[in-house]
mmCIF file of C-alpha atoms in Angstrom:
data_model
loop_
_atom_site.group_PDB
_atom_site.id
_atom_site.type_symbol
_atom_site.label_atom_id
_atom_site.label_comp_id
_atom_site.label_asym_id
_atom_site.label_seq_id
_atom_site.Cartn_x
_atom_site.Cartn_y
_atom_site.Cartn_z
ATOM 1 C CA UNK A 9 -96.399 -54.338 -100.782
ATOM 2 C CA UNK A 10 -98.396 -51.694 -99.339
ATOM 3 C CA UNK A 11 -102.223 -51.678 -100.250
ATOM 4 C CA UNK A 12 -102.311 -55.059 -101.778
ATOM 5 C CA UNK A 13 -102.911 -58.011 -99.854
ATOM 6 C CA UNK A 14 -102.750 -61.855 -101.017
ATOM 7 C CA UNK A 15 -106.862 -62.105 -100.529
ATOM 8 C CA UNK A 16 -107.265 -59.280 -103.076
ATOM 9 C CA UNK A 17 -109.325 -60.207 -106.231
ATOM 10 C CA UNK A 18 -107.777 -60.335 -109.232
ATOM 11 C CA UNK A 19 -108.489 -57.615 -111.655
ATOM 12 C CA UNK A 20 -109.852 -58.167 -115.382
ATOM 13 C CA UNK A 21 -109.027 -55.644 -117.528
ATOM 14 C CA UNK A 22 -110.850 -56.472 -120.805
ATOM 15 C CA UNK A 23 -109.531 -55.125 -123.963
ATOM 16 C CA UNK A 24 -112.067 -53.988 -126.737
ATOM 17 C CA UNK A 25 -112.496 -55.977 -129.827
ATOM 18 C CA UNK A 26 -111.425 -54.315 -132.670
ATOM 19 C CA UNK A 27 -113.280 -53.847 -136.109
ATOM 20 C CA UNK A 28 -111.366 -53.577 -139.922
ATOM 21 C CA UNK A 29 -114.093 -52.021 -141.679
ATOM 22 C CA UNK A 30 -113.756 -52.429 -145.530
ATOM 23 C CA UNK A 31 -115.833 -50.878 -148.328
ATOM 24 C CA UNK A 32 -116.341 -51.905 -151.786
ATOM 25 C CA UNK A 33 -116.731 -48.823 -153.600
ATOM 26 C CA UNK A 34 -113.873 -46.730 -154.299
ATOM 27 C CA UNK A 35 -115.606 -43.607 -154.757
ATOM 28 C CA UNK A 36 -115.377 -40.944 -151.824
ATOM 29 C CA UNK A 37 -118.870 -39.923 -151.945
ATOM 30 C CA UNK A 38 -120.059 -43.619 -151.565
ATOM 31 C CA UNK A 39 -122.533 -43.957 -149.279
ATOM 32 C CA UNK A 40 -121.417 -47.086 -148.428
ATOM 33 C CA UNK A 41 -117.931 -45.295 -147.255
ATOM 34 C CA UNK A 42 -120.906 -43.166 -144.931
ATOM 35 C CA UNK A 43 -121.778 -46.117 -143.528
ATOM 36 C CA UNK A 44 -118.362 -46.969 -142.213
ATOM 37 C CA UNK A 45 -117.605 -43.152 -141.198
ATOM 38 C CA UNK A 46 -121.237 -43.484 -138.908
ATOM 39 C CA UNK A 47 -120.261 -46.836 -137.869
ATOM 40 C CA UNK A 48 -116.996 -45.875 -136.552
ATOM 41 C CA UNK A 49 -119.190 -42.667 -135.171
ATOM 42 C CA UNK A 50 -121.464 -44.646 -133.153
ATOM 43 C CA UNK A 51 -119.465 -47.405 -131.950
ATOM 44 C CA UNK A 52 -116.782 -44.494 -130.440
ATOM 45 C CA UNK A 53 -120.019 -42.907 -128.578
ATOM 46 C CA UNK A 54 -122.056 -45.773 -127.621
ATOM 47 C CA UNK A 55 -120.753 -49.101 -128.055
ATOM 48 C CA UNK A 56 -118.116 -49.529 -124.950
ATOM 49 C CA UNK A 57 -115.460 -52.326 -126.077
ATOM 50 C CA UNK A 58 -115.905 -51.856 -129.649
ATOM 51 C CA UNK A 59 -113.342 -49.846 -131.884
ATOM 52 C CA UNK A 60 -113.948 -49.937 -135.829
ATOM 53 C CA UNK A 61 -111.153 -49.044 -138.093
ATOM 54 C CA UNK A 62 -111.381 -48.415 -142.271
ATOM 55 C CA UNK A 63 -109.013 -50.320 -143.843
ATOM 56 C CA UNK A 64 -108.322 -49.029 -147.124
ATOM 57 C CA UNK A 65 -108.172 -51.357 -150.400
ATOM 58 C CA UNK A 66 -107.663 -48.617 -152.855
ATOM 59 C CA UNK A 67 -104.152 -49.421 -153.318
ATOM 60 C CA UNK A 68 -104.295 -53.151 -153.828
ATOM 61 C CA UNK A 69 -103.286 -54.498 -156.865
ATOM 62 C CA UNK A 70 -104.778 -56.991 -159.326
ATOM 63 C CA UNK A 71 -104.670 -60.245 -157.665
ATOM 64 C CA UNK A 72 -101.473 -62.096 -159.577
ATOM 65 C CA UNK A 73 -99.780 -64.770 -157.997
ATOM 66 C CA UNK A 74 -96.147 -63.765 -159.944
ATOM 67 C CA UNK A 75 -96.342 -61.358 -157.188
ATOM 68 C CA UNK A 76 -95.990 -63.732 -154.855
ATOM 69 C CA UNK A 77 -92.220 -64.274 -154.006
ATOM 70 C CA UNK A 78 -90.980 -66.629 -151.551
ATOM 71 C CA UNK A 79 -94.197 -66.872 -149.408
ATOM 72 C CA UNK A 80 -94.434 -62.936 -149.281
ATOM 73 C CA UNK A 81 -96.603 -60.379 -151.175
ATOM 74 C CA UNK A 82 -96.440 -56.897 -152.468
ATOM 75 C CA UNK A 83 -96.191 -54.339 -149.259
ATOM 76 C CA UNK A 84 -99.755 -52.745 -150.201
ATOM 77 C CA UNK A 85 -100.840 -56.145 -149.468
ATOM 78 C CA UNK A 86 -98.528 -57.162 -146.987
ATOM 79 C CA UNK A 87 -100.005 -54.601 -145.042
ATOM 80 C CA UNK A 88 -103.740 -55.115 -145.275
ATOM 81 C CA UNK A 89 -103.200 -58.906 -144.629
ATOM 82 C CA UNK A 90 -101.603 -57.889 -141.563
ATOM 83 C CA UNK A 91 -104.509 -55.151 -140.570
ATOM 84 C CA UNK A 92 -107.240 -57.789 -141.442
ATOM 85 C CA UNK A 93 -105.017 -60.770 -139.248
ATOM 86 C CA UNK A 94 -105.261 -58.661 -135.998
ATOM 87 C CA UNK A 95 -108.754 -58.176 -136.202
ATOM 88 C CA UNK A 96 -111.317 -59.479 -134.061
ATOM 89 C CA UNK A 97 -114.199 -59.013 -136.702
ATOM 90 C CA UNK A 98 -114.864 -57.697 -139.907
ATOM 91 C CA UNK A 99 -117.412 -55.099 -141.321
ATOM 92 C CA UNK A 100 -118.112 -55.086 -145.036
ATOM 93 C CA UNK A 101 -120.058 -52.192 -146.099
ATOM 94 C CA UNK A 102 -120.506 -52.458 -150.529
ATOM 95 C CA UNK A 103 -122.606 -51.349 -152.982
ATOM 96 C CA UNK A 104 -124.269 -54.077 -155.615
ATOM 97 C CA UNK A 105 -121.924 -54.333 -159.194
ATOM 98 C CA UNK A 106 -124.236 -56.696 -161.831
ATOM 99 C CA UNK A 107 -126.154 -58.408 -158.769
ATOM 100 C CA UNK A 108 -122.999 -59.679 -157.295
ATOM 101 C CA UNK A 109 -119.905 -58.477 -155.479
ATOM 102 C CA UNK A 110 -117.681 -55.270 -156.096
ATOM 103 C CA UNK A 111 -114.502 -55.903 -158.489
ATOM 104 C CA UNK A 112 -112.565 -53.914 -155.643
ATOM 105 C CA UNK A 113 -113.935 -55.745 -152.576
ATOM 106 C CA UNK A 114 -113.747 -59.715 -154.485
ATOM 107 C CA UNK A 115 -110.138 -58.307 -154.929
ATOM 108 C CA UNK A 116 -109.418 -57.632 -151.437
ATOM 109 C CA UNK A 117 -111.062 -61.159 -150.338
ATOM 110 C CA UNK A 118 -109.076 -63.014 -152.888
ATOM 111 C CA UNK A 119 -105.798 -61.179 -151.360
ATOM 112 C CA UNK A 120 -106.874 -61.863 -148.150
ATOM 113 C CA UNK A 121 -107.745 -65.216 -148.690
ATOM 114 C CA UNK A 122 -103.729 -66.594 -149.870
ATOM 115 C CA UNK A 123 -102.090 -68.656 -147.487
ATOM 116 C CA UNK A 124 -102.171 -68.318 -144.937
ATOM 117 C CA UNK A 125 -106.251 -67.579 -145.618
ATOM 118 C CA UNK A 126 -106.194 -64.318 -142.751
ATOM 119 C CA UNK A 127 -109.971 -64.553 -143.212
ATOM 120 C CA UNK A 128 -110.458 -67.636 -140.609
ATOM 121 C CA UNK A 129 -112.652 -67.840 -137.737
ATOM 122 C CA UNK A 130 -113.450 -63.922 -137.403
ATOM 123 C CA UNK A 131 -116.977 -62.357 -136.913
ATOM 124 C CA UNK A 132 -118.367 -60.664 -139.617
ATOM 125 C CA UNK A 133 -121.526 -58.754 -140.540
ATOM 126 C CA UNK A 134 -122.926 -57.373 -143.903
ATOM 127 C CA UNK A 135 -124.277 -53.653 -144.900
ATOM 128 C CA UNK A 136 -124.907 -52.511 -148.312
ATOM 129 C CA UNK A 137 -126.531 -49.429 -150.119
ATOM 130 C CA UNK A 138 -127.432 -49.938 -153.327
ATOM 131 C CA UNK A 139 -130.368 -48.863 -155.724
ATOM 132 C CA UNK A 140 -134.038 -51.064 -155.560
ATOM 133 C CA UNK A 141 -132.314 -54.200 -153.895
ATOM 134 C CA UNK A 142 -131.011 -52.251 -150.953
ATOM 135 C CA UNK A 143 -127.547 -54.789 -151.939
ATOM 136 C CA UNK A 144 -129.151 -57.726 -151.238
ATOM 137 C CA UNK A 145 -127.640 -60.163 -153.992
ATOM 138 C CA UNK A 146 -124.376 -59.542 -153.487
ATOM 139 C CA UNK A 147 -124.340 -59.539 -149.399
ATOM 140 C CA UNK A 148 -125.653 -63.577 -150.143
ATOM 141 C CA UNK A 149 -123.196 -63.989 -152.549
ATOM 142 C CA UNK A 150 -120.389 -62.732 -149.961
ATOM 143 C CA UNK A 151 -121.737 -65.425 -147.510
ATOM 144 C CA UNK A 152 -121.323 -68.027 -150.086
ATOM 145 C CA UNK A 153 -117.433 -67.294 -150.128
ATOM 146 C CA UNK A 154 -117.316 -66.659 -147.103
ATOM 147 C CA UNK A 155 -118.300 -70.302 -146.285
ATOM 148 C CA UNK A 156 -114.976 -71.249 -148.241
ATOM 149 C CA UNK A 157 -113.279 -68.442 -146.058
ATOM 150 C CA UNK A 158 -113.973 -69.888 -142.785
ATOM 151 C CA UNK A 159 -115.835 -66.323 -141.799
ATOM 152 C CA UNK A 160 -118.778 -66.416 -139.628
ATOM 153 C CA UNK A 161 -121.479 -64.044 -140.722
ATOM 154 C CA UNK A 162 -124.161 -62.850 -137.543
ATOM 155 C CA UNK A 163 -127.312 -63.552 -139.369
ATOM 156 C CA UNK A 164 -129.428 -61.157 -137.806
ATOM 157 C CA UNK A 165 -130.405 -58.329 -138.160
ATOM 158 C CA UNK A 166 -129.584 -57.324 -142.468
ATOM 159 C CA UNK A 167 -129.433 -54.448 -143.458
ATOM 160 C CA UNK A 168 -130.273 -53.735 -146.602
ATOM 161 C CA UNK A 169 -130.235 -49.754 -147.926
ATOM 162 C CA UNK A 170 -132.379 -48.881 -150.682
ATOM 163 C CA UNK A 171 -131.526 -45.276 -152.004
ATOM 164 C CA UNK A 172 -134.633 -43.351 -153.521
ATOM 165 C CA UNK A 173 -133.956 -41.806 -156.480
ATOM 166 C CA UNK A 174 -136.522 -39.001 -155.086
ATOM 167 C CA UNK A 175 -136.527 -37.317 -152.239
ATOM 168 C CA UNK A 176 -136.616 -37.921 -149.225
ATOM 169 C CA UNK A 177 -132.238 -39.195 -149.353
ATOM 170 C CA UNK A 178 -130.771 -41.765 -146.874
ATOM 171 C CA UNK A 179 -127.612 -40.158 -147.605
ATOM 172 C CA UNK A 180 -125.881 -36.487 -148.429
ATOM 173 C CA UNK A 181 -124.357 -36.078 -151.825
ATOM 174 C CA UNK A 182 -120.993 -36.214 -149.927
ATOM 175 C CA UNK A 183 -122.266 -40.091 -148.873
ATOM 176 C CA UNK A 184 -122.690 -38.911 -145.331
ATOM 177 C CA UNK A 185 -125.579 -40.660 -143.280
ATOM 178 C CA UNK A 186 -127.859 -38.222 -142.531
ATOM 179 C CA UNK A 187 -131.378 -40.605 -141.481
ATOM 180 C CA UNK A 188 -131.320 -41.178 -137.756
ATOM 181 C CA UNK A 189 -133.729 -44.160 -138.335
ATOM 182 C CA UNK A 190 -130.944 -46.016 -140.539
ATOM 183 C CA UNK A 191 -128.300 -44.836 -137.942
ATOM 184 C CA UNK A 192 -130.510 -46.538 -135.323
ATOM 185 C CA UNK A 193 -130.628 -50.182 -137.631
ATOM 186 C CA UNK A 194 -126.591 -49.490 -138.193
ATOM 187 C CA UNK A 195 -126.611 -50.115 -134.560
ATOM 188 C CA UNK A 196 -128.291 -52.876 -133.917
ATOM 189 C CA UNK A 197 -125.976 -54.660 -136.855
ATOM 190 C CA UNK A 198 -122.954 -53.239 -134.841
ATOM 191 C CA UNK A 199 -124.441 -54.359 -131.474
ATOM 192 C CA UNK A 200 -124.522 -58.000 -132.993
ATOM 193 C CA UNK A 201 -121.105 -58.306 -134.557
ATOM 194 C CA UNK A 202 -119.880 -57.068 -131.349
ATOM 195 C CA UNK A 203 -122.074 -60.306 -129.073
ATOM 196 C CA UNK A 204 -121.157 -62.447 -131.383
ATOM 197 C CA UNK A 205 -117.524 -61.616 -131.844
ATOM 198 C CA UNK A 206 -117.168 -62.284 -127.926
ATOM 199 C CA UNK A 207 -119.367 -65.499 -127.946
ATOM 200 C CA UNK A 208 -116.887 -66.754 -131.311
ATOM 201 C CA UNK A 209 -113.920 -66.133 -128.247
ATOM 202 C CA UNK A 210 -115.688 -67.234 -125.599
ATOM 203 C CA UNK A 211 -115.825 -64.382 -123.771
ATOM 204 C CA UNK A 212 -119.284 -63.065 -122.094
ATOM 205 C CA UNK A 213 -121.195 -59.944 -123.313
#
């Protein structure tokens, strides 16, 4: 065949690791939602290999097992099982409910976690805006189940965003990121989760 011969190298076409991004407030002016929007924002721009996508859990329903028939679950949930399976890794971004987790994100993990537990062996890393704890309680309490989850949290660096009450804001009242600093730290995080999501497949950075 013309321009290929049999000593031509063989050519490696490496396909990007891909990101369900999932936040724990429900509200649209979360900041926590901003996170994810300058997530996806940075990693399009500046992170080659690295596409993050919001996975919705507004629709799921309560977790109740009598809607569970024959091995199969209610489409809503059929279909964010399925978006959370063909991830490589997994970005929570929640805000801090009574010092622990989000009633809408512990929802979503318990969905997630039915068999077959969809959860397993995936890269994860943590973000969280919250008031004076910057989140902090509940992003340790998410590595506790995710120990029972089989997820593999990148330890370093946290991020931890403590909203002022006073001026100057981390965030817009729409929940858009609007402190370059912050964007800078939301990097690094991202940066991480992506090395470690190709070490976890042993794959080089």
């Amino acid at each position: 065949m013309e321009g290929a011969t049999s000593n031509s190298p063989a050519v490696l076409v490496k396909a990007p690791i891909r990101v369900a991004a999932i936040c724990g407030s429900l509200r649209k002016g979360s900041c926590n939602r901003g996170l994810i929007r300058a997530a996806i924002e940075i990693s399009s721009k500046s992170i080659d290999g690295m596409i993050i996508e919001y996975t919705d859990i507004s629709s799921l329903p309560f977790l109740n097992t009598d809607l569970e028939v024959d091995g199969t679950y209610p489409p809503e949930v059929e279909a964010f099982r399925d978006k959370i399976r063909r991830a490589d890794g997994i970005l929570f971004a929640s805000p801090e409910y009574n010092y622990s987790v989000s009633g809408p994100l512990k929802n979503a993990i318990d969905w997630g976690s039915r068999p077959p537990n969809v959860w397993a062996d995936k890269a994860a890393a943590l973000v969280s805006a919250a008031g004076g704890s910057g989140g902090n309680r509940q992003q340790y309490h998410i590595r506790q189940i995710g120990v029972f989850l089989d997820l593999h949290f990148i330890n370093k660096p946290e991020f931890f965003l403590r909203r002022p009450l006073a001026p100057p804001q981390k965030c817009d009242r729409d929940g858009n990121l609007i402190d370059e600093e912050i964007r800078e730290k939301l990097k690094e995080v991202l940066l991480s989760l992506y090395a470690f999501t190709l070490r976890l497949q042993g794959k080089s950075k």
